[in-house]
CSV table of C-alpha atoms in Angstrom, one decimal:
chain,number,residue,atom,x,y,z
A,1,MET,CA,110.9,71.1,98.9
A,2,PHE,CA,110.3,74.2,101.0
A,3,ASP,CA,107.0,73.7,102.8
A,4,ASN,CA,106.6,77.1,104.5
A,5,PHE,CA,106.3,79.5,101.7
A,6,ARG,CA,103.2,81.0,103.3
A,7,PHE,CA,105.4,82.7,105.8
A,8,VAL,CA,107.3,84.4,103.0
A,9,ILE,CA,104.0,85.9,101.9
A,10,LEU,CA,103.2,86.8,105.5
A,11,SER,CA,106.5,88.7,105.9
A,12,ILE,CA,106.2,90.6,102.6
A,13,GLY,CA,102.6,91.5,103.5
A,14,LEU,CA,103.7,92.8,106.9
A,15,LEU,CA,106.4,95.0,105.3
A,16,CYS,CA,103.9,96.6,102.9
A,17,LEU,CA,101.3,97.2,105.6
A,18,THR,CA,103.9,98.7,107.9
A,19,SER,CA,105.0,101.1,105.1
A,20,LEU,CA,101.4,102.4,104.7
A,21,ALA,CA,101.1,102.9,108.4
A,22,CYS,CA,104.4,104.7,108.6
A,23,ASN,CA,103.2,107.3,106.1
A,24,TYR,CA,99.9,107.8,107.9
A,25,SER,CA,101.3,108.0,111.5
A,26,LEU,CA,104.4,110.1,110.8
A,27,ILE,CA,102.6,113.3,111.6
A,28,ASN,CA,101.8,112.2,115.1
A,29,PHE,CA,105.3,113.1,116.3
A,30,THR,CA,106.1,115.8,113.8
A,31,PHE,CA,103.3,117.9,115.3
A,32,ILE,CA,105.8,118.5,118.1
A,33,CYS,CA,108.8,119.2,115.8
A,34,MET,CA,107.0,121.5,113.4
A,35,THR,CA,106.4,124.3,115.9
A,36,GLN,CA,110.1,124.7,117.0
A,37,ASP,CA,111.0,127.2,114.2
A,38,SER,CA,110.1,130.6,115.8
A,39,GLU,CA,111.2,132.5,112.7
A,40,ASP,CA,108.7,130.9,110.3
A,41,LEU,CA,105.7,133.1,110.8
A,42,ILE,CA,102.5,133.8,108.9
A,43,ASP,CA,100.0,136.7,109.1
A,44,ILE,CA,96.6,135.6,110.3
A,45,GLY,CA,95.0,139.0,110.0
A,46,ASN,CA,94.8,142.3,112.0
A,47,GLY,CA,98.5,142.5,112.1
A,48,THR,CA,98.7,139.3,114.1
A,49,THR,CA,101.3,136.6,113.3
A,50,ARG,CA,101.8,133.0,114.5
A,51,GLN,CA,104.2,130.2,113.8
A,52,ARG,CA,103.3,128.6,110.5
A,53,TYR,CA,102.7,125.1,111.9
A,54,SER,CA,101.3,126.0,115.3
A,55,TYR,CA,98.0,124.4,114.5
A,56,THR,CA,95.0,124.7,116.9
A,57,GLN,CA,93.5,121.6,118.4
A,58,THR,CA,90.7,121.9,115.8
A,59,GLU,CA,93.1,122.1,112.9
A,60,LYS,CA,95.0,119.1,114.2
A,61,SER,CA,91.8,117.2,114.5
A,62,ALA,CA,90.9,118.2,110.9
A,63,LEU,CA,94.2,116.7,109.7
A,64,HIS,CA,93.4,113.5,111.5
A,65,TRP,CA,89.8,113.5,110.3
A,66,ALA,CA,91.0,113.9,106.7
A,67,VAL,CA,92.7,110.5,107.0
A,68,ALA,CA,89.5,109.1,108.5
A,69,ILE,CA,87.3,110.4,105.7
A,70,GLY,CA,89.8,109.2,103.1
A,71,THR,CA,89.9,105.8,104.7
A,72,LEU,CA,86.1,105.8,104.9
A,73,THR,CA,85.8,106.8,101.3
A,74,GLY,CA,88.2,104.1,100.1
A,75,THR,CA,87.2,101.1,102.4
A,76,PHE,CA,84.4,99.6,100.3
A,77,PRO,CA,85.7,100.4,96.8
A,78,VAL,CA,89.1,98.9,97.8
A,79,ASN,CA,87.3,95.8,99.3
A,80,TRP,CA,85.3,95.5,96.1
A,81,SER,CA,88.5,95.7,94.0
A,82,TYR,CA,90.1,92.9,96.2
A,83,VAL,CA,87.0,90.7,95.6
A,84,ARG,CA,87.1,91.5,91.9
A,85,TRP,CA,90.8,91.4,91.1
A,86,GLY,CA,92.6,90.1,94.2
A,87,ALA,CA,95.0,91.9,96.5
A,88,ARG,CA,98.1,92.0,94.3
A,89,VAL,CA,97.5,95.1,92.0
A,90,PRO,CA,95.1,97.2,94.2
A,91,PHE,CA,97.5,96.9,97.2
A,92,PHE,CA,100.4,97.9,95.0
A,93,LEU,CA,98.5,101.0,93.7
A,94,ALA,CA,97.6,102.0,97.3
A,95,GLY,CA,101.3,102.0,98.1
A,96,ILE,CA,102.1,104.3,95.2
A,97,LEU,CA,99.4,106.7,96.2
A,98,SER,CA,100.6,106.7,99.8
A,99,ALA,CA,104.2,107.4,98.7
A,100,ILE,CA,103.3,110.3,96.5
A,101,SER,CA,101.0,112.0,99.0
A,102,THR,CA,103.6,111.5,101.8
A,103,ALA,CA,106.4,112.9,99.7
A,104,LEU,CA,104.4,116.1,98.8
A,105,SER,CA,103.2,116.7,102.4
A,106,PRO,CA,105.9,119.1,103.5
A,107,LEU,CA,105.3,121.3,100.5
A,108,ALA,CA,101.6,121.2,101.0
A,109,ALA,CA,101.9,122.1,104.7
A,110,HIS,CA,104.1,125.1,103.8
A,111,PHE,CA,101.6,126.2,101.1
A,112,SER,CA,98.4,126.0,103.0
A,113,LEU,CA,96.5,124.0,105.6
A,114,HIS,CA,93.8,123.1,103.0
A,115,SER,CA,96.3,121.5,100.6
A,116,PHE,CA,97.9,119.6,103.5
A,117,ILE,CA,94.4,118.3,104.5
A,118,PHE,CA,93.8,117.1,100.9
A,119,LEU,CA,97.0,115.1,100.9
A,120,ARG,CA,96.1,113.6,104.3
A,121,PHE,CA,92.8,112.6,102.6
A,122,LEU,CA,94.8,110.8,99.9
A,123,GLN,CA,96.9,109.1,102.6
A,124,GLY,CA,93.6,107.9,104.1
A,125,VAL,CA,92.4,106.5,100.8
A,126,ALA,CA,95.7,104.5,100.5
A,127,TYR,CA,95.5,103.5,104.1
A,128,SER,CA,92.0,101.9,103.5
A,129,ALA,CA,93.8,99.0,101.7
A,130,ASP,CA,95.3,97.6,104.9
A,131,PHE,CA,92.7,95.5,106.7
A,132,ALA,CA,91.2,94.1,103.5
A,133,ALA,CA,94.7,93.0,102.6
A,134,VAL,CA,95.0,91.3,106.1
A,135,GLY,CA,91.7,89.5,105.5
A,136,VAL,CA,92.7,88.3,102.0
A,137,ILE,CA,96.1,87.0,103.2
A,138,VAL,CA,94.6,85.2,106.2
A,139,VAL,CA,91.7,83.7,104.2
A,140,ARG,CA,93.8,82.4,101.4
A,141,TRP,CA,97.2,81.6,103.0
A,142,ALA,CA,96.6,80.8,106.7
A,143,PRO,CA,95.7,77.2,107.8
A,144,LEU,CA,92.8,77.2,110.3
A,145,THR,CA,95.2,76.1,113.0
A,146,GLN,CA,97.4,79.1,112.4
A,147,THR,CA,94.7,81.8,112.0
A,148,ALA,CA,95.7,83.7,115.2
A,149,ILE,CA,99.4,83.6,114.4
A,150,PHE,CA,98.7,85.1,110.9
A,151,ILE,CA,96.4,87.8,112.3
A,152,SER,CA,98.7,88.7,115.2
A,153,PHE,CA,101.7,89.0,112.8
A,154,LEU,CA,99.8,91.1,110.2
A,155,THR,CA,98.0,93.4,112.6
A,156,THR,CA,101.3,94.5,114.2
A,157,PHE,CA,101.9,96.9,111.4
A,158,SER,CA,100.6,100.0,113.3
A,159,SER,CA,102.9,99.1,116.3
A,160,ILE,CA,105.9,98.6,114.1
A,161,ALA,CA,105.2,101.9,112.3
A,162,SER,CA,105.3,103.8,115.7
A,163,MET,CA,108.4,101.9,116.7
A,164,VAL,CA,110.1,103.1,113.5
A,165,THR,CA,108.8,106.7,113.0
A,166,ASN,CA,108.9,108.1,116.6
A,167,PRO,CA,112.6,107.3,117.3
A,168,VAL,CA,113.6,108.4,113.8
A,169,ALA,CA,111.7,111.6,114.2
A,170,GLY,CA,113.2,112.3,117.6
A,171,ALA,CA,116.7,111.5,116.4
A,172,VAL,CA,116.5,113.7,113.3
A,173,ASN,CA,114.9,116.6,115.2
A,174,TYR,CA,117.6,116.4,117.9
A,175,SER,CA,120.6,116.1,115.6
A,176,ILE,CA,119.7,118.8,113.1
A,177,SER,CA,120.3,122.3,114.6
A,178,SER,CA,119.0,124.3,111.6
A,179,LYS,CA,115.4,125.1,110.9
A,180,GLU,CA,112.9,122.6,112.0
A,181,THR,CA,111.1,122.9,108.7
A,182,ILE,CA,114.1,121.2,107.3
A,183,THR,CA,113.6,118.4,109.8
A,184,ASN,CA,110.1,117.9,108.5
A,185,LEU,CA,111.2,117.8,104.9
A,186,VAL,CA,113.9,115.2,105.8
A,187,LEU,CA,111.4,113.0,107.7
A,188,TYR,CA,108.7,113.0,105.1
A,189,PHE,CA,111.1,112.3,102.3
A,190,LEU,CA,112.8,109.5,104.3
A,191,ILE,CA,109.5,107.8,104.8
A,192,GLY,CA,108.6,108.5,101.2
A,193,MET,CA,111.8,106.7,100.3
A,194,GLU,CA,110.7,103.7,102.4
A,195,MET,CA,107.5,103.6,100.5
A,196,GLY,CA,109.5,103.7,97.3
A,197,LEU,CA,111.5,100.7,98.5
A,198,LEU,CA,108.3,98.8,99.0
A,199,TYR,CA,106.3,99.8,96.0
A,200,ILE,CA,108.7,100.7,93.1
A,201,CYS,CA,107.6,104.3,93.3
A,202,CYS,CA,109.3,106.1,90.4
A,203,ILE,CA,109.6,109.2,92.5
A,204,TYR,CA,112.5,107.7,94.5
A,205,CYS,CA,114.0,104.7,92.7
A,206,SER,CA,113.2,101.8,90.4
A,207,HIS,CA,113.7,98.0,90.6
A,208,ILE,CA,113.1,98.0,94.4
A,209,PHE,CA,113.5,94.7,96.2
A,210,VAL,CA,110.5,94.4,98.4
A,211,SER,CA,107.9,95.6,96.0
A,212,SER,CA,109.4,93.3,93.4
A,213,LEU,CA,108.9,90.4,95.8
A,214,TRP,CA,105.2,91.4,96.3
A,215,LEU,CA,104.5,91.6,92.6
A,216,ALA,CA,106.6,88.5,91.8
A,217,PHE,CA,105.5,86.2,94.5
A,218,TYR,CA,102.1,87.2,95.8
A,219,ASN,CA,99.0,85.3,94.5
A,220,ASP,CA,95.6,85.0,96.0
A,221,ASP,CA,95.4,81.3,95.1
A,222,PRO,CA,98.1,79.1,96.9
A,223,GLN,CA,97.0,76.1,94.8
A,224,LYS,CA,98.2,78.0,91.7
A,225,HIS,CA,101.5,79.1,93.1
A,226,ARG,CA,104.6,77.3,91.9
A,227,ALA,CA,106.4,77.8,95.2
A,228,VAL,CA,103.7,76.0,97.2
A,229,SER,CA,104.3,72.3,97.7
A,230,ASP,CA,101.6,69.7,97.8
A,231,ARG,CA,102.3,69.1,101.4
A,232,GLU,CA,102.0,72.8,102.3
A,233,LEU,CA,98.9,73.2,100.2
A,234,GLU,CA,97.3,70.3,102.0
A,235,ARG,CA,98.1,72.0,105.3
A,236,ILE,CA,96.7,75.3,104.2
A,237,GLN,CA,93.4,73.8,103.0
A,238,GLU,CA,92.9,71.3,105.9
A,239,GLY,CA,89.5,71.7,107.5
A,240,LYS,CA,88.3,74.3,104.9
A,241,THR,CA,85.2,73.8,102.9
A,242,GLN,CA,85.3,73.9,99.1
A,243,ALA,CA,83.6,77.3,99.2
A,244,HIS,CA,86.4,78.5,101.4
A,245,ILE,CA,89.1,77.2,99.1
A,246,GLU,CA,87.6,78.4,95.9
A,247,ARG,CA,88.0,82.1,95.0
A,248,ASP,CA,84.5,83.4,94.3
A,249,ARG,CA,83.4,87.1,94.1
A,250,PHE,CA,80.1,86.3,95.8
A,251,VAL,CA,79.6,87.6,99.4
A,252,PRO,CA,76.3,87.3,101.3
A,253,TYR,CA,76.5,90.8,102.6
A,254,LYS,CA,73.0,90.9,104.2
A,255,ALA,CA,73.4,87.7,106.1
A,256,ILE,CA,76.8,88.8,107.5
A,257,CYS,CA,75.7,92.3,108.4
A,258,SER,CA,72.7,90.9,110.3
A,259,SER,CA,74.7,88.4,112.3
A,260,PRO,CA,74.7,89.2,116.1
A,261,VAL,CA,78.2,87.6,116.4
A,262,ILE,CA,79.6,89.8,113.7
A,263,LEU,CA,78.0,92.9,115.0
A,264,VAL,CA,79.5,92.4,118.5
A,265,ILE,CA,82.9,91.7,116.9
A,266,TRP,CA,82.6,95.1,115.1
A,267,LEU,CA,81.6,96.8,118.3
A,268,ASN,CA,84.7,95.4,120.1
A,269,ALA,CA,86.9,96.4,117.2
A,270,PHE,CA,85.6,99.9,117.3
A,271,THR,CA,86.1,100.5,121.0
A,272,GLU,CA,89.5,99.0,120.9
A,273,LEU,CA,90.5,101.0,117.9
A,274,VAL,CA,89.3,104.3,119.5
A,275,GLY,CA,91.6,103.7,122.5
A,276,TYR,CA,94.5,102.6,120.4
A,277,ILE,CA,94.2,105.5,118.0
A,278,ILE,CA,94.1,108.0,120.9
A,279,MET,CA,97.2,106.5,122.4
A,280,LEU,CA,99.0,106.3,119.0
A,281,THR,CA,98.0,109.8,117.8
A,282,TYR,CA,98.2,111.8,121.1
A,283,GLY,CA,100.7,109.7,123.0
A,284,PRO,CA,103.7,111.9,122.0
A,285,THR,CA,101.7,115.1,122.7
A,286,TYR,CA,100.6,113.8,126.2
A,287,ILE,CA,104.1,112.7,127.1
A,288,TYR,CA,105.7,116.0,125.9
A,289,LYS,CA,103.1,118.6,127.1
A,290,VAL,CA,101.5,116.9,130.2
A,291,LEU,CA,104.4,114.9,131.6
A,292,GLY,CA,107.0,117.4,130.5
A,293,TYR,CA,109.6,115.2,128.9
A,294,SER,CA,112.0,116.6,126.2
A,295,ILE,CA,111.4,115.9,122.5
A,296,GLU,CA,114.2,113.3,122.4
A,297,GLN,CA,112.9,111.5,125.5
A,298,THR,CA,109.3,111.7,124.2
A,299,SER,CA,110.4,110.0,120.9
A,300,TYR,CA,111.6,106.9,122.8
A,301,LEU,CA,109.0,106.9,125.6
A,302,SER,CA,106.2,106.9,123.0
A,303,THR,CA,107.8,103.9,121.4
A,304,ILE,CA,107.5,101.8,124.5
A,305,GLY,CA,103.7,101.5,124.2
A,306,ALA,CA,104.0,100.5,120.6
A,307,THR,CA,106.7,98.0,121.4
A,308,MET,CA,104.6,96.4,124.2
A,309,HIS,CA,101.6,96.3,121.9
A,310,PHE,CA,103.7,94.4,119.3
A,311,VAL,CA,104.9,91.9,121.9
A,312,PHE,CA,101.4,91.3,123.3
A,313,LYS,CA,99.9,90.8,119.9
A,314,MET,CA,102.5,88.3,118.8
A,315,SER,CA,102.2,86.5,122.2
A,316,SER,CA,98.4,86.2,122.2
A,317,GLY,CA,98.4,84.9,118.6
A,318,LEU,CA,101.0,82.2,119.4
A,319,LEU,CA,99.4,81.2,122.6
A,320,SER,CA,95.9,81.1,121.2
A,321,ASP,CA,96.9,78.7,118.5
A,322,LEU,CA,99.2,76.6,120.7
A,323,LEU,CA,96.8,76.1,123.7
A,324,SER,CA,94.8,73.4,121.8
A,325,PHE,CA,93.5,71.8,125.1
A,326,ILE,CA,91.3,74.8,125.8
A,327,SER,CA,88.2,75.4,123.7
A,328,GLU,CA,88.3,78.2,121.2
A,329,LYS,CA,85.4,80.0,122.9
A,330,ASN,CA,87.1,80.0,126.3
A,331,LYS,CA,90.3,81.2,124.8
A,332,MET,CA,88.5,84.0,122.9
A,333,MET,CA,86.8,85.2,126.1
A,334,PHE,CA,90.0,85.0,128.1
A,335,PHE,CA,92.1,87.1,125.6
A,336,ASN,CA,89.3,89.5,124.9
A,337,THR,CA,88.9,90.3,128.6
A,338,LEU,CA,92.7,90.8,129.1
A,339,ALA,CA,92.7,93.1,126.0
A,340,VAL,CA,90.5,95.6,127.9
A,341,GLY,CA,93.5,96.5,130.0
A,342,VAL,CA,96.3,95.2,127.9
A,343,SER,CA,96.1,96.4,124.3
A,344,GLY,CA,97.2,93.9,121.7
A,345,LEU,CA,95.8,90.7,123.3
A,346,ASN,CA,92.6,91.0,121.2
A,347,VAL,CA,94.1,88.9,118.4
A,348,GLY,CA,93.2,85.8,120.4
A,349,GLY,CA,89.7,87.4,121.1
A,350,PHE,CA,87.4,89.1,118.6
A,351,TYR,CA,89.9,89.0,115.7
A,352,LYS,CA,90.2,85.2,115.9
A,353,CYS,CA,86.4,84.9,116.4
A,354,ALA,CA,85.9,87.0,113.2
A,355,THR,CA,88.1,84.8,111.1
A,356,LEU,CA,86.9,81.4,112.4
A,357,HIS,CA,83.3,82.4,112.3
A,358,SER,CA,83.1,84.0,108.9
A,359,ARG,CA,85.7,81.7,107.2
A,360,GLN,CA,85.8,82.4,103.5
A,361,TYR,CA,84.1,85.8,104.0
A,362,ALA,CA,86.6,86.9,106.6
A,363,HIS,CA,88.1,89.4,104.2
A,364,PHE,CA,84.8,91.4,104.2
A,365,VAL,CA,84.4,91.2,108.0
A,366,LEU,CA,88.0,92.4,108.5
A,367,ALA,CA,87.6,95.1,105.8
A,368,THR,CA,84.6,96.4,107.8
A,369,VAL,CA,86.8,96.5,110.9
A,370,GLN,CA,88.7,99.0,108.7
A,371,PHE,CA,85.4,100.9,108.3
A,372,SER,CA,85.0,101.0,112.1
A,373,LYS,CA,88.6,102.2,112.2
A,374,CYS,CA,87.6,105.1,110.0
A,375,ILE,CA,84.9,106.1,112.5
A,376,ALA,CA,87.4,105.6,115.3
A,377,LEU,CA,89.8,108.0,113.5
A,378,ILE,CA,87.0,110.6,113.8
A,379,VAL,CA,85.7,109.7,117.3
A,380,GLY,CA,89.2,109.6,118.8
A,381,PRO,CA,90.3,113.1,117.9
A,382,LEU,CA,86.7,114.4,118.5
A,383,THR,CA,86.8,113.0,122.1
A,384,VAL,CA,90.2,114.7,122.6
A,385,ALA,CA,88.9,118.0,121.1
A,386,ILE,CA,85.9,118.0,123.4
A,387,PHE,CA,87.4,116.9,126.7
A,388,ALA,CA,91.1,117.8,126.3
A,389,SER,CA,91.1,121.0,124.3
A,390,ASP,CA,93.8,122.3,126.5
A,391,GLU,CA,96.6,119.8,125.8
A,392,LYS,CA,98.5,120.7,129.0
A,393,ASP,CA,95.5,120.1,131.3
A,394,PRO,CA,95.7,116.5,132.7
A,395,SER,CA,92.1,116.5,134.0
A,396,GLY,CA,90.8,116.5,130.4
A,397,TRP,CA,92.9,113.5,129.5
A,398,ILE,CA,91.6,111.6,132.5
A,399,ILE,CA,88.1,111.9,131.2
A,400,VAL,CA,89.1,110.7,127.8
A,401,PHE,CA,90.8,107.6,129.2
A,402,LEU,CA,88.0,106.8,131.6
A,403,PHE,CA,85.3,107.2,128.9
A,404,ASN,CA,87.2,104.8,126.6
A,405,GLY,CA,87.7,102.3,129.3
A,406,VAL,CA,84.0,102.1,130.2
A,407,VAL,CA,82.9,101.5,126.6
A,408,MET,CA,85.5,98.8,126.2
A,409,ILE,CA,84.3,97.0,129.3
A,410,ILE,CA,80.7,97.1,127.9
A,411,ALA,CA,81.7,95.7,124.6
A,412,ASN,CA,83.7,92.9,126.2
A,413,ILE,CA,80.7,91.9,128.3
A,414,LEU,CA,78.6,91.5,125.2
A,415,PHE,CA,81.3,89.4,123.6
A,416,TYR,CA,80.8,86.8,126.4
A,417,PHE,CA,77.3,86.0,125.0
A,418,THR,CA,78.4,85.7,121.3
A,419,ALA,CA,81.9,84.4,121.2
A,420,THR,CA,82.3,81.2,119.1
A,421,GLY,CA,84.8,79.3,117.1
A,422,GLU,CA,82.3,77.6,114.9
A,423,ALA,CA,81.6,78.5,111.3
A,424,ALA,CA,78.6,80.7,110.8
A,425,SER,CA,75.5,79.5,108.9
A,426,PHE,CA,76.1,82.2,106.3
A,427,THR,CA,79.4,80.4,105.3
A,428,GLU,CA,77.1,77.8,103.7
A,429,ILE,CA,75.6,80.4,101.5
A,430,THR,CA,77.5,80.4,98.1
A,431,ARG,CA,76.7,81.7,94.7
A,432,VAL,CA,75.2,78.3,93.8
A,433,THR,CA,73.0,78.0,96.9
A,434,ASN,CA,71.9,81.6,96.6
A,435,ASN,CA,70.8,81.1,93.0
A,436,GLU,CA,69.0,77.9,93.9
A,437,GLN,CA,67.2,79.7,96.6
A,438,LYS,CA,66.1,82.5,94.3
A,439,GLU,CA,64.9,80.0,91.7
A,440,SER,CA,63.0,78.2,94.3
A,441,GLY,CA,61.3,81.4,95.4
A,442,ILE,CA,60.4,82.2,91.8
A,443,ARG,CA,58.8,78.8,91.4
A,444,LEU,CA,56.8,79.1,94.6
A,445,LYS,CA,55.4,82.5,93.4
A,446,GLU,CA,54.5,81.0,90.0
A,447,LEU,CA,52.7,78.1,91.7
A,448,SER,CA,50.8,80.4,94.0
């Protein structure tokens, strides 16, 4: 019997995550393409006109903040829905919402900035489903000895999205000689088509292969899956407590949120995400306007960073799990330190620490990383708006990069004092023990 079905789930999950990320990140490159049509003008008052999509830095930031606010709005409701119903249906619905909002984006952008911002908000709500899905898949399907491999594989979705969208955007923009507004329509509907392929979106087509796989084969409980052999199930559950194996809606939120280890993990995640979002969001703009490369060259150069991020993530995950002769704590500190200068190596650092330390509650810890990503989606563009309001001035970008580097170093130093591969004390808190503690407290009050 096939004893590696967990990797099928892993692959399908990555495809779905990548599709969500493609829809969100598509705008990063099309900001450049959208302004090329000099004939598409709008009146901004007093007889003054401007190119329809020549947004100011504040307007661009608003479009990014809309995603952040949408993600912020959706993070905890989506996490609750995962705890309540599992990842299968909520993740599917998030894909449909992302597909629709992406497909309508060109029309909304043409109609008004406010309608475009609203659809970006909806993209953010859909995007909030990603890290919680990563947490659920890792908690339910990853053996403890393959935790870093699963995390590294699943968290490459942002890198893959950039590797897909930037070259496609550059190629379409370069090859189409007619109005650039047509380019935008083509790009958005192509990516919308990809979402349809992943989520059976009726806008584009039905009976789609990958979404059918997700709905047909994904289950939150490996022990109830017909495709999982006894041998594979034993490997998945090896070393896990009964509370980790059983699917319970109970989560000790207070104990988790007051843990110094978890708080430092969230701080490291936040600082790393701010830096990555700045590079992901403004990388094409920096290469095009500061370094002076052409649009086609920018499309490929901006992909290099995402490609290296993907390679480093996969490498750190594999190495972290394979180097069994080194203690988990030392490996975490090593990879987390390297990640300050080499984005992507954090999989073997704070991400692995989060999963091993929180065990069955890792889905909540990683979902809160998504919350910090929401804040990062606001802080990143805000930092650029403050220090690099003139996109062509390299001095402003230097301040942005230095500031982010300093805070990452501080967060990494704090991680040295908290890194651990041991299960947290709150992993012993279950629904049963929590109820027993409450009953014990009531009895003591009655006796007193």
